[in-house]
Amino acid sequence: MSTLDESYLVGLIGDGVIPSLTPPMHEAEAAAHRLLYLYRPIDLLEIKRPGTDVGELLRAGRDLGFNAFNITHPCKQLVLEHLDVIDPDAQRLGAVNTVVIRDGAFHGYNTDRTGFGRGLSNGLPEAKLDRVVQIGVGGAGSAVAHALLSLGVRHLVLVDLDPARAAERAEALSEFFPDRTIEGRSTADVPAELAAADGLVHATPVGMHQHPGLPIDPELLEPRHWVADVVYRPVETELIKAARARGCATLDGGHMAVGQAVDAFRLITGLEPDAARMRAHFLDMLERGL
Ligand SMILES: NC(=O)c1ccc[n+]([C@@H]2O[C@H](COP(=O)([O-])OP(=O)(O)OC[C@H]3O[C@@H](n4cnc5c(N)ncnc54)[C@H](O)[C@@H]3O)[C@@H](O)[C@H]2O)c1
Ligand SMILES: O=C(O)[C@]1(O)C[C@@H](O)[C@@H](O)[C@H](O)C1
């Protein structure tokens, strides 16, 4: 037997989460810290529950002795109304992916945002952040845009297949970062915008195993650009390979995937995870086709 203080019971709530690498990342890191730590995927598709049940599931989890949850699609916004305390940055972003239960209260955070930010600062410490083009402003893109502005990007150009979405996101972000220039643009504007930019962040599904290809013409990349991807299956996307071949500094999507797990592990346990060990484990799992 063990109590809430002696062991950890964690879950990942969302659609299609069974193959997620986040549970094994946490469990391996916990084992290295000699913790009793079980992390279960709670797949809403498998248990035939809609995303709107997330509050009910959180409360049931608390009553059954869970310590924390990661929350993913389609619940990152839906969960907000069920939380007792929300980290101010997660509140501004309007999305929570980590819920820690303390004395029965739900505390929400967004480690997608902090994980991408940490990955960029550690992985590309020399990256010039004056002017950045970001392609894709969906779920991942929203967290990434916040992270970029929090890191000090002065001029952020948001591009999306849906230009109205890019414009809406730019307007919403401008409210929280009034001293920055944040613009929504269409994909046709990418050549001109990249010509003036220091870096490119890619946050669409293009380049995933199921969506192979490149989101931009790689001829637009020059060695002075840095390029960050959020896609991590495969970790070496066509974009990352093309950018490296053109002499650009690159950051693969594994940095965000591991970063969100590193920051969630720290919030859940209060212990400092070994980020390099977690990345090595993550890359090893990808290599093994998990
Ligand atoms: N590394 C990580 O930790 C992490 C976390 C979450 C998601 N992801 C990856 O990020 C990618 C996007 O996921 P999401 O949840 O944000 O998806 P999403 O569907 O919420 O958003 C994708 C956005 O990209 C836009 N888009 C699609 N194709 C485009 C194109 N060719 N040009 C411009 N815009 C285009 C869409 O209009 C949409 O706004 C996926 O590959 C996902 O696996 C990575
Ligand atoms: O690895 C996954 O499956 C995740 O669902 C990815 C992303 O949505 C994170 O915010 C979650 O914490 C974990």
mmCIF file of C-alpha atoms and ligand atoms in Angstrom:
data_model
loop_
_atom_site.group_PDB
_atom_site.id
_atom_site.type_symbol
_atom_site.label_atom_id
_atom_site.label_comp_id
_atom_site.label_asym_id
_atom_site.label_seq_id
_atom_site.Cartn_x
_atom_site.Cartn_y
_atom_site.Cartn_z
ATOM 1 C CA MET A 1 0.000 0.000 0.000
ATOM 2 C CA SER A 2 1.170 3.593 -0.508
ATOM 3 C CA THR A 3 -0.366 7.003 0.207
ATOM 4 C CA LEU A 4 -0.589 10.113 -1.994
ATOM 5 C CA ASP A 5 2.705 11.329 -0.519
ATOM 6 C CA GLU A 6 4.611 8.092 -1.013
ATOM 7 C CA SER A 7 3.888 7.383 -4.665
ATOM 8 C CA TYR A 8 2.556 9.013 -7.831
ATOM 9 C CA LEU A 9 -0.434 8.129 -9.951
ATOM 10 C CA VAL A 10 -0.634 10.246 -13.116
ATOM 11 C CA GLY A 11 -2.859 10.127 -16.224
ATOM 12 C CA LEU A 12 -2.952 11.602 -19.722
ATOM 13 C CA ILE A 13 -6.506 12.502 -20.772
ATOM 14 C CA GLY A 14 -7.289 12.978 -24.472
ATOM 15 C CA ASP A 15 -8.228 11.418 -27.795
ATOM 16 C CA GLY A 16 -5.977 8.678 -29.182
ATOM 17 C CA VAL A 17 -3.341 8.922 -26.444
ATOM 18 C CA ILE A 18 -2.472 5.212 -26.162
ATOM 19 C CA PRO A 19 0.695 5.507 -28.352
ATOM 20 C CA SER A 20 1.905 8.666 -26.546
ATOM 21 C CA LEU A 21 5.557 8.692 -25.471
ATOM 22 C CA THR A 22 4.841 11.016 -22.550
ATOM 23 C CA PRO A 23 3.849 8.238 -20.077
ATOM 24 C CA PRO A 24 7.054 6.224 -20.636
ATOM 25 C CA MET A 25 9.145 9.429 -20.503
ATOM 26 C CA HIS A 26 7.758 10.228 -17.038
ATOM 27 C CA GLU A 27 7.983 6.655 -15.766
ATOM 28 C CA ALA A 28 11.633 6.229 -16.816
ATOM 29 C CA GLU A 29 12.647 9.538 -15.237
ATOM 30 C CA ALA A 30 10.741 8.634 -12.069
ATOM 31 C CA ALA A 31 12.516 5.259 -11.933
ATOM 32 C CA ALA A 32 15.877 7.075 -12.145
ATOM 33 C CA HIS A 33 14.765 9.113 -9.107
ATOM 34 C CA ARG A 34 13.686 5.862 -7.385
ATOM 35 C CA LEU A 35 10.061 7.013 -7.207
ATOM 36 C CA LEU A 36 7.004 4.792 -7.269
ATOM 37 C CA TYR A 37 5.302 6.408 -10.276
ATOM 38 C CA LEU A 38 2.598 5.046 -12.557
ATOM 39 C CA TYR A 39 1.479 7.052 -15.577
ATOM 40 C CA ARG A 40 -1.558 5.781 -17.494
ATOM 41 C CA PRO A 41 -3.003 7.004 -20.820
ATOM 42 C CA ILE A 42 -6.752 7.614 -20.444
ATOM 43 C CA ASP A 43 -7.912 7.472 -24.031
ATOM 44 C CA LEU A 44 -11.294 9.164 -24.486
ATOM 45 C CA LEU A 45 -11.837 7.334 -27.796
ATOM 46 C CA GLU A 46 -11.285 3.956 -26.109
ATOM 47 C CA ILE A 47 -13.582 4.703 -23.181
ATOM 48 C CA LYS A 48 -16.067 6.428 -25.510
ATOM 49 C CA ARG A 49 -16.222 9.682 -23.555
ATOM 50 C CA PRO A 50 -16.439 13.161 -25.127
ATOM 51 C CA GLY A 51 -13.897 15.888 -24.327
ATOM 52 C CA THR A 52 -16.605 17.724 -22.393
ATOM 53 C CA ASP A 53 -16.348 14.986 -19.720
ATOM 54 C CA VAL A 54 -12.869 16.164 -18.745
ATOM 55 C CA GLY A 55 -14.084 17.866 -15.528
ATOM 56 C CA GLU A 56 -15.948 14.763 -14.432
ATOM 57 C CA LEU A 57 -12.876 12.633 -15.129
ATOM 58 C CA LEU A 58 -10.615 15.002 -13.183
ATOM 59 C CA ARG A 59 -12.897 14.874 -10.151
ATOM 60 C CA ALA A 60 -13.176 11.088 -10.350
ATOM 61 C CA GLY A 61 -9.377 10.879 -10.654
ATOM 62 C CA ARG A 62 -8.895 13.057 -7.589
ATOM 63 C CA ASP A 63 -11.333 10.916 -5.596
ATOM 64 C CA LEU A 64 -9.533 7.742 -6.708
ATOM 65 C CA GLY A 65 -6.125 9.035 -5.618
ATOM 66 C CA PHE A 66 -4.487 10.475 -8.765
ATOM 67 C CA ASN A 67 -1.783 13.100 -8.151
ATOM 68 C CA ALA A 68 -1.829 14.805 -11.548
ATOM 69 C CA PHE A 69 -2.923 14.711 -15.182
ATOM 70 C CA ASN A 70 -1.618 15.823 -18.510
ATOM 71 C CA ILE A 71 -4.429 17.045 -20.730
ATOM 72 C CA THR A 72 -4.396 16.953 -24.493
ATOM 73 C CA HIS A 73 -6.653 17.378 -27.527
ATOM 74 C CA PRO A 74 -9.611 18.047 -27.366
ATOM 75 C CA CYS A 75 -9.563 19.065 -23.698
ATOM 76 C CA LYS A 76 -6.868 21.751 -23.298
ATOM 77 C CA GLN A 77 -9.430 24.583 -23.379
ATOM 78 C CA LEU A 78 -12.392 22.585 -22.040
ATOM 79 C CA VAL A 79 -10.517 21.860 -18.802
ATOM 80 C CA LEU A 80 -10.115 25.534 -17.812
ATOM 81 C CA GLU A 81 -13.534 25.954 -16.192
ATOM 82 C CA HIS A 82 -12.883 22.989 -13.878
ATOM 83 C CA LEU A 83 -9.676 24.317 -12.332
ATOM 84 C CA ASP A 84 -9.283 26.054 -8.967
ATOM 85 C CA VAL A 85 -6.013 27.845 -9.740
ATOM 86 C CA ILE A 86 -4.603 28.642 -13.201
ATOM 87 C CA ASP A 87 -1.059 29.800 -13.844
ATOM 88 C CA PRO A 88 -1.331 33.366 -15.266
ATOM 89 C CA ASP A 89 0.552 32.490 -18.484
ATOM 90 C CA ALA A 90 -1.664 29.449 -19.098
ATOM 91 C CA GLN A 91 -4.704 31.669 -18.432
ATOM 92 C CA ARG A 92 -3.511 34.196 -21.032
ATOM 93 C CA LEU A 93 -2.837 31.385 -23.497
ATOM 94 C CA GLY A 94 -6.265 29.919 -22.757
ATOM 95 C CA ALA A 95 -4.989 26.332 -22.662
ATOM 96 C CA VAL A 96 -3.832 23.961 -19.925
ATOM 97 C CA ASN A 97 -1.951 20.699 -20.476
ATOM 98 C CA THR A 98 -0.897 19.906 -16.894
ATOM 99 C CA VAL A 99 -3.148 19.660 -13.843
ATOM 100 C CA VAL A 100 -1.570 19.000 -10.446
ATOM 101 C CA ILE A 101 -3.867 18.086 -7.550
ATOM 102 C CA ARG A 102 -2.782 19.722 -4.272
ATOM 103 C CA ASP A 103 -4.922 19.313 -1.138
ATOM 104 C CA GLY A 104 -7.818 18.358 -3.388
ATOM 105 C CA ALA A 105 -7.557 21.515 -5.537
ATOM 106 C CA PHE A 106 -6.820 21.492 -9.291
ATOM 107 C CA HIS A 107 -3.843 23.661 -10.336
ATOM 108 C CA GLY A 108 -3.434 24.188 -14.106
ATOM 109 C CA TYR A 109 -0.293 24.969 -16.111
ATOM 110 C CA ASN A 110 0.839 24.968 -19.717
ATOM 111 C CA THR A 111 4.135 23.171 -20.211
ATOM 112 C CA ASP A 112 3.838 23.120 -24.023
ATOM 113 C CA ARG A 113 4.627 26.829 -23.848
ATOM 114 C CA THR A 114 7.437 26.557 -21.284
ATOM 115 C CA GLY A 115 8.781 23.378 -22.900
ATOM 116 C CA PHE A 116 9.110 24.962 -26.342
ATOM 117 C CA GLY A 117 10.636 28.102 -24.817
ATOM 118 C CA ARG A 118 13.221 26.162 -22.845
ATOM 119 C CA GLY A 119 14.030 24.020 -25.882
ATOM 120 C CA LEU A 120 14.658 27.102 -28.003
ATOM 121 C CA SER A 121 16.809 28.888 -25.389
ATOM 122 C CA ASN A 122 18.887 25.780 -24.666
ATOM 123 C CA GLY A 123 19.006 24.343 -28.177
ATOM 124 C CA LEU A 124 19.578 27.568 -30.123
ATOM 125 C CA PRO A 125 21.109 29.942 -27.561
ATOM 126 C CA GLU A 126 22.502 32.228 -30.286
ATOM 127 C CA ALA A 127 19.175 32.597 -32.131
ATOM 128 C CA LYS A 128 18.425 36.214 -33.018
ATOM 129 C CA LEU A 129 14.861 36.936 -31.952
ATOM 130 C CA ASP A 130 14.092 40.308 -33.548
ATOM 131 C CA ARG A 131 11.846 39.059 -36.314
ATOM 132 C CA VAL A 132 10.337 35.560 -36.568
ATOM 133 C CA VAL A 133 7.941 33.911 -39.004
ATOM 134 C CA GLN A 134 5.728 31.170 -37.563
ATOM 135 C CA ILE A 135 3.720 28.857 -39.814
ATOM 136 C CA GLY A 136 0.691 27.200 -38.195
ATOM 137 C CA VAL A 137 -1.419 28.725 -35.424
ATOM 138 C CA GLY A 138 -3.479 25.758 -34.187
ATOM 139 C CA GLY A 139 -3.074 24.114 -30.772
ATOM 140 C CA ALA A 140 0.702 23.698 -30.779
ATOM 141 C CA GLY A 141 1.188 26.977 -32.657
ATOM 142 C CA SER A 142 -0.672 28.988 -30.010
ATOM 143 C CA ALA A 143 1.643 27.741 -27.256
ATOM 144 C CA VAL A 144 4.691 28.326 -29.459
ATOM 145 C CA ALA A 145 3.678 31.908 -30.322
ATOM 146 C CA HIS A 146 3.292 32.724 -26.618
ATOM 147 C CA ALA A 147 6.668 31.183 -25.891
ATOM 148 C CA LEU A 148 8.348 33.196 -28.666
ATOM 149 C CA LEU A 149 6.904 36.467 -27.382
ATOM 150 C CA SER A 150 7.802 35.571 -23.785
ATOM 151 C CA LEU A 151 11.379 34.972 -24.950
ATOM 152 C CA GLY A 152 11.489 38.502 -26.388
ATOM 153 C CA VAL A 153 10.612 38.209 -30.101
ATOM 154 C CA ARG A 154 9.949 41.806 -31.218
ATOM 155 C CA HIS A 155 8.136 41.186 -34.505
ATOM 156 C CA LEU A 156 6.145 37.981 -34.970
ATOM 157 C CA VAL A 157 4.528 37.101 -38.302
ATOM 158 C CA LEU A 158 1.883 34.379 -37.998
ATOM 159 C CA VAL A 159 1.044 32.464 -41.177
ATOM 160 C CA ASP A 160 -1.683 29.875 -41.622
ATOM 161 C CA LEU A 161 -3.571 28.167 -44.441
ATOM 162 C CA ASP A 162 -6.514 29.865 -42.766
ATOM 163 C CA PRO A 163 -5.446 33.556 -42.831
ATOM 164 C CA ALA A 164 -8.445 34.583 -40.709
ATOM 165 C CA ARG A 165 -7.177 32.308 -37.925
ATOM 166 C CA ALA A 166 -3.700 33.847 -38.195
ATOM 167 C CA ALA A 167 -5.189 37.359 -38.003
ATOM 168 C CA GLU A 168 -7.381 36.459 -35.000
ATOM 169 C CA ARG A 169 -4.462 34.931 -33.141
ATOM 170 C CA ALA A 170 -2.282 37.975 -33.901
ATOM 171 C CA GLU A 171 -4.953 40.299 -32.557
ATOM 172 C CA ALA A 172 -5.438 38.234 -29.386
ATOM 173 C CA LEU A 173 -1.686 38.076 -28.712
ATOM 174 C CA SER A 174 -1.291 41.819 -29.293
ATOM 175 C CA GLU A 175 -3.507 42.439 -26.262
ATOM 176 C CA PHE A 176 -1.053 40.613 -24.005
ATOM 177 C CA PHE A 177 2.112 41.865 -25.716
ATOM 178 C CA PRO A 178 1.190 45.466 -26.660
ATOM 179 C CA ASP A 179 4.813 46.553 -27.155
ATOM 180 C CA ARG A 180 5.403 43.985 -29.950
ATOM 181 C CA THR A 181 4.413 43.875 -33.596
ATOM 182 C CA ILE A 182 2.315 40.763 -34.259
ATOM 183 C CA GLU A 183 0.790 40.281 -37.703
ATOM 184 C CA GLY A 184 -1.348 37.638 -39.379
ATOM 185 C CA ARG A 185 -0.396 36.781 -42.958
ATOM 186 C CA SER A 186 -1.297 34.244 -45.649
ATOM 187 C CA THR A 187 1.011 31.568 -47.053
ATOM 188 C CA ALA A 188 1.535 33.712 -50.182
ATOM 189 C CA ASP A 189 3.398 36.229 -48.004
ATOM 190 C CA VAL A 190 5.990 33.714 -46.769
ATOM 191 C CA PRO A 191 8.740 34.570 -49.326
ATOM 192 C CA ALA A 192 8.691 38.292 -48.535
ATOM 193 C CA GLU A 193 8.370 37.734 -44.795
ATOM 194 C CA LEU A 194 11.219 35.221 -44.647
ATOM 195 C CA ALA A 195 13.474 37.573 -46.573
ATOM 196 C CA ALA A 196 13.230 39.965 -43.614
ATOM 197 C CA ALA A 197 13.198 37.381 -40.797
ATOM 198 C CA ASP A 198 15.832 35.960 -38.450
ATOM 199 C CA GLY A 199 14.085 32.670 -37.864
ATOM 200 C CA LEU A 200 11.272 30.333 -38.857
ATOM 201 C CA VAL A 201 9.102 28.183 -36.598
ATOM 202 C CA HIS A 202 6.989 25.469 -38.156
ATOM 203 C CA ALA A 203 3.836 24.318 -36.309
ATOM 204 C CA THR A 204 1.614 22.583 -38.892
ATOM 205 C CA PRO A 205 1.262 18.809 -39.401
ATOM 206 C CA VAL A 206 3.266 18.971 -42.675
ATOM 207 C CA GLY A 207 6.283 16.667 -42.445
ATOM 208 C CA MET A 208 4.640 14.110 -40.140
ATOM 209 C CA HIS A 209 4.762 10.488 -41.339
ATOM 210 C CA GLN A 210 1.066 10.840 -42.323
ATOM 211 C CA HIS A 211 1.625 14.259 -44.017
ATOM 212 C CA PRO A 212 5.018 14.060 -45.716
ATOM 213 C CA GLY A 213 6.416 17.119 -47.446
ATOM 214 C CA LEU A 214 7.748 20.591 -46.822
ATOM 215 C CA PRO A 215 5.686 23.547 -45.563
ATOM 216 C CA ILE A 216 7.766 26.072 -47.559
ATOM 217 C CA ASP A 217 10.084 26.188 -50.547
ATOM 218 C CA PRO A 218 13.490 25.421 -48.948
ATOM 219 C CA GLU A 219 15.159 27.779 -51.465
ATOM 220 C CA LEU A 220 13.772 30.583 -49.294
ATOM 221 C CA LEU A 221 16.093 29.582 -46.440
ATOM 222 C CA GLU A 222 19.458 31.268 -46.026
ATOM 223 C CA PRO A 223 22.267 30.293 -43.647
ATOM 224 C CA ARG A 224 21.431 33.276 -41.372
ATOM 225 C CA HIS A 225 17.965 31.815 -40.627
ATOM 226 C CA TRP A 226 17.428 29.497 -37.677
ATOM 227 C CA VAL A 227 14.640 26.932 -38.131
ATOM 228 C CA ALA A 228 12.580 25.204 -35.420
ATOM 229 C CA ASP A 229 10.044 22.451 -36.060
ATOM 230 C CA VAL A 230 7.403 21.076 -33.685
ATOM 231 C CA VAL A 231 6.811 17.892 -35.689
ATOM 232 C CA TYR A 232 8.684 14.983 -34.095
ATOM 233 C CA ARG A 233 7.426 11.867 -35.901
ATOM 234 C CA PRO A 234 9.898 11.726 -37.646
ATOM 235 C CA VAL A 235 12.266 13.813 -35.583
ATOM 236 C CA GLU A 236 14.347 14.525 -38.704
ATOM 237 C CA THR A 237 11.616 16.159 -40.781
ATOM 238 C CA GLU A 238 12.136 17.127 -44.401
ATOM 239 C CA LEU A 239 12.179 20.756 -43.215
ATOM 240 C CA ILE A 240 14.904 20.149 -40.631
ATOM 241 C CA LYS A 241 17.000 18.227 -43.162
ATOM 242 C CA ALA A 242 16.568 20.886 -45.873
ATOM 243 C CA ALA A 243 17.350 23.720 -43.444
ATOM 244 C CA ARG A 244 20.502 22.000 -42.195
ATOM 245 C CA ALA A 245 21.608 21.348 -45.780
ATOM 246 C CA ARG A 246 21.258 25.070 -46.473
ATOM 247 C CA GLY A 247 23.476 25.938 -43.494
ATOM 248 C CA CYS A 248 20.749 26.966 -41.018
ATOM 249 C CA ALA A 249 20.887 26.245 -37.281
ATOM 250 C CA THR A 250 17.995 23.882 -36.471
ATOM 251 C CA LEU A 251 15.860 22.717 -33.544
ATOM 252 C CA ASP A 252 13.825 19.526 -33.963
ATOM 253 C CA GLY A 253 10.318 18.965 -32.592
ATOM 254 C CA GLY A 254 11.620 16.537 -29.985
ATOM 255 C CA HIS A 255 12.758 19.508 -27.905
ATOM 256 C CA MET A 256 9.167 20.654 -27.349
ATOM 257 C CA ALA A 257 7.879 17.112 -26.814
ATOM 258 C CA VAL A 258 10.533 16.426 -24.179
ATOM 259 C CA GLY A 259 10.348 19.974 -22.760
ATOM 260 C CA GLN A 260 6.653 19.689 -21.915
ATOM 261 C CA ALA A 261 7.340 16.389 -20.115
ATOM 262 C CA VAL A 262 10.368 17.795 -18.236
ATOM 263 C CA ASP A 263 8.374 20.763 -16.957
ATOM 264 C CA ALA A 264 5.326 18.642 -16.064
ATOM 265 C CA PHE A 265 7.507 16.136 -14.175
ATOM 266 C CA ARG A 266 9.018 18.983 -12.137
ATOM 267 C CA LEU A 267 5.560 20.418 -11.327
ATOM 268 C CA ILE A 268 4.220 17.008 -10.292
ATOM 269 C CA THR A 269 7.144 15.812 -8.172
ATOM 270 C CA GLY A 270 8.963 18.998 -7.146
ATOM 271 C CA LEU A 271 12.162 17.240 -8.258
ATOM 272 C CA GLU A 272 14.550 18.423 -10.975
ATOM 273 C CA PRO A 273 14.401 16.030 -13.926
ATOM 274 C CA ASP A 274 17.473 15.317 -16.040
ATOM 275 C CA ALA A 275 16.385 16.850 -19.362
ATOM 276 C CA ALA A 276 19.268 15.310 -21.328
ATOM 277 C CA ARG A 277 18.438 11.832 -19.993
ATOM 278 C CA MET A 278 14.763 12.310 -20.887
ATOM 279 C CA ARG A 279 15.658 13.422 -24.426
ATOM 280 C CA ALA A 280 17.990 10.444 -24.881
ATOM 281 C CA HIS A 281 15.195 8.099 -23.756
ATOM 282 C CA PHE A 282 12.681 9.837 -26.047
ATOM 283 C CA LEU A 283 14.981 9.566 -29.089
ATOM 284 C CA ASP A 284 15.659 5.928 -28.258
ATOM 285 C CA MET A 285 11.918 5.184 -28.180
ATOM 286 C CA LEU A 286 11.447 6.902 -31.570
ATOM 287 C CA GLU A 287 14.396 4.912 -32.949
ATOM 288 C CA ARG A 288 12.732 1.698 -31.752
ATOM 289 C CA GLY A 289 9.558 2.700 -33.605
ATOM 290 C CA LEU A 290 7.435 3.211 -30.455
HETATM 291 N N1 LIG B 1 6.510 18.697 -30.306
HETATM 292 C C1 LIG B 1 5.420 18.698 -29.558
HETATM 293 O O1 LIG B 1 5.468 18.624 -28.330
HETATM 294 C C2 LIG B 1 4.085 18.812 -30.210
HETATM 295 C C3 LIG B 1 2.944 19.074 -29.419
HETATM 296 C C4 LIG B 1 1.725 19.190 -30.053
HETATM 297 C C5 LIG B 1 1.641 19.032 -31.434
HETATM 298 N N2 LIG B 1 2.766 18.789 -32.138
HETATM 299 C C6 LIG B 1 2.734 18.637 -33.597
HETATM 300 O O2 LIG B 1 2.380 19.908 -34.122
HETATM 301 C C7 LIG B 1 1.704 19.747 -35.357
HETATM 302 C C8 LIG B 1 0.449 20.604 -35.341
HETATM 303 O O3 LIG B 1 -0.397 20.147 -34.317
HETATM 304 P P1 LIG B 1 -1.616 21.031 -33.791
HETATM 305 O O4 LIG B 1 -2.207 20.286 -32.670
HETATM 306 O O5 LIG B 1 -1.220 22.442 -33.592
HETATM 307 O O6 LIG B 1 -2.606 20.957 -35.049
HETATM 308 P P2 LIG B 1 -3.847 21.907 -35.355
HETATM 309 O O7 LIG B 1 -4.687 21.156 -36.321
HETATM 310 O O8 LIG B 1 -4.442 22.407 -34.089
HETATM 311 O O9 LIG B 1 -3.204 23.175 -36.100
HETATM 312 C C9 LIG B 1 -2.515 23.092 -37.319
HETATM 313 C C10 LIG B 1 -2.591 24.472 -37.994
HETATM 314 O O10 LIG B 1 -1.758 24.421 -39.149
HETATM 315 C C11 LIG B 1 -2.454 24.998 -40.259
HETATM 316 N N3 LIG B 1 -1.900 24.402 -41.476
HETATM 317 C C12 LIG B 1 -2.003 23.119 -41.897
HETATM 318 N N4 LIG B 1 -1.291 22.939 -43.035
HETATM 319 C C13 LIG B 1 -0.718 24.136 -43.309
HETATM 320 C C14 LIG B 1 0.139 24.597 -44.349
HETATM 321 N N5 LIG B 1 0.566 23.789 -45.311
HETATM 322 N N6 LIG B 1 0.546 25.885 -44.314
HETATM 323 C C15 LIG B 1 0.114 26.736 -43.350
HETATM 324 N N7 LIG B 1 -0.703 26.353 -42.345
HETATM 325 C C16 LIG B 1 -1.113 25.078 -42.328
HETATM 326 C C17 LIG B 1 -3.906 24.677 -40.008
HETATM 327 O O11 LIG B 1 -4.759 25.564 -40.700
HETATM 328 C C18 LIG B 1 -3.998 24.826 -38.478
HETATM 329 O O12 LIG B 1 -4.289 26.151 -38.087
HETATM 330 C C19 LIG B 1 1.425 18.243 -35.482
HETATM 331 O O13 LIG B 1 2.398 17.679 -36.309
HETATM 332 C C20 LIG B 1 1.621 17.723 -34.081
HETATM 333 O O14 LIG B 1 2.061 16.393 -34.046
HETATM 334 C C21 LIG B 1 3.980 18.686 -31.570
HETATM 335 O O1 LIG B 2 2.788 13.417 -25.691
HETATM 336 C C1 LIG B 2 1.572 13.545 -25.753
HETATM 337 O O2 LIG B 2 0.816 12.657 -26.127
HETATM 338 C C2 LIG B 2 0.952 14.875 -25.329
HETATM 339 O O3 LIG B 2 -0.449 14.736 -25.442
HETATM 340 C C3 LIG B 2 1.449 15.991 -26.266
HETATM 341 C C4 LIG B 2 0.968 17.372 -25.848
HETATM 342 O O4 LIG B 2 -0.397 17.535 -26.130
HETATM 343 C C5 LIG B 2 1.254 17.634 -24.375
HETATM 344 O O5 LIG B 2 0.667 18.852 -23.994
HETATM 345 C C6 LIG B 2 0.743 16.528 -23.453
HETATM 346 O O6 LIG B 2 1.218 16.800 -22.137
HETATM 347 C C7 LIG B 2 1.287 15.180 -23.884
#
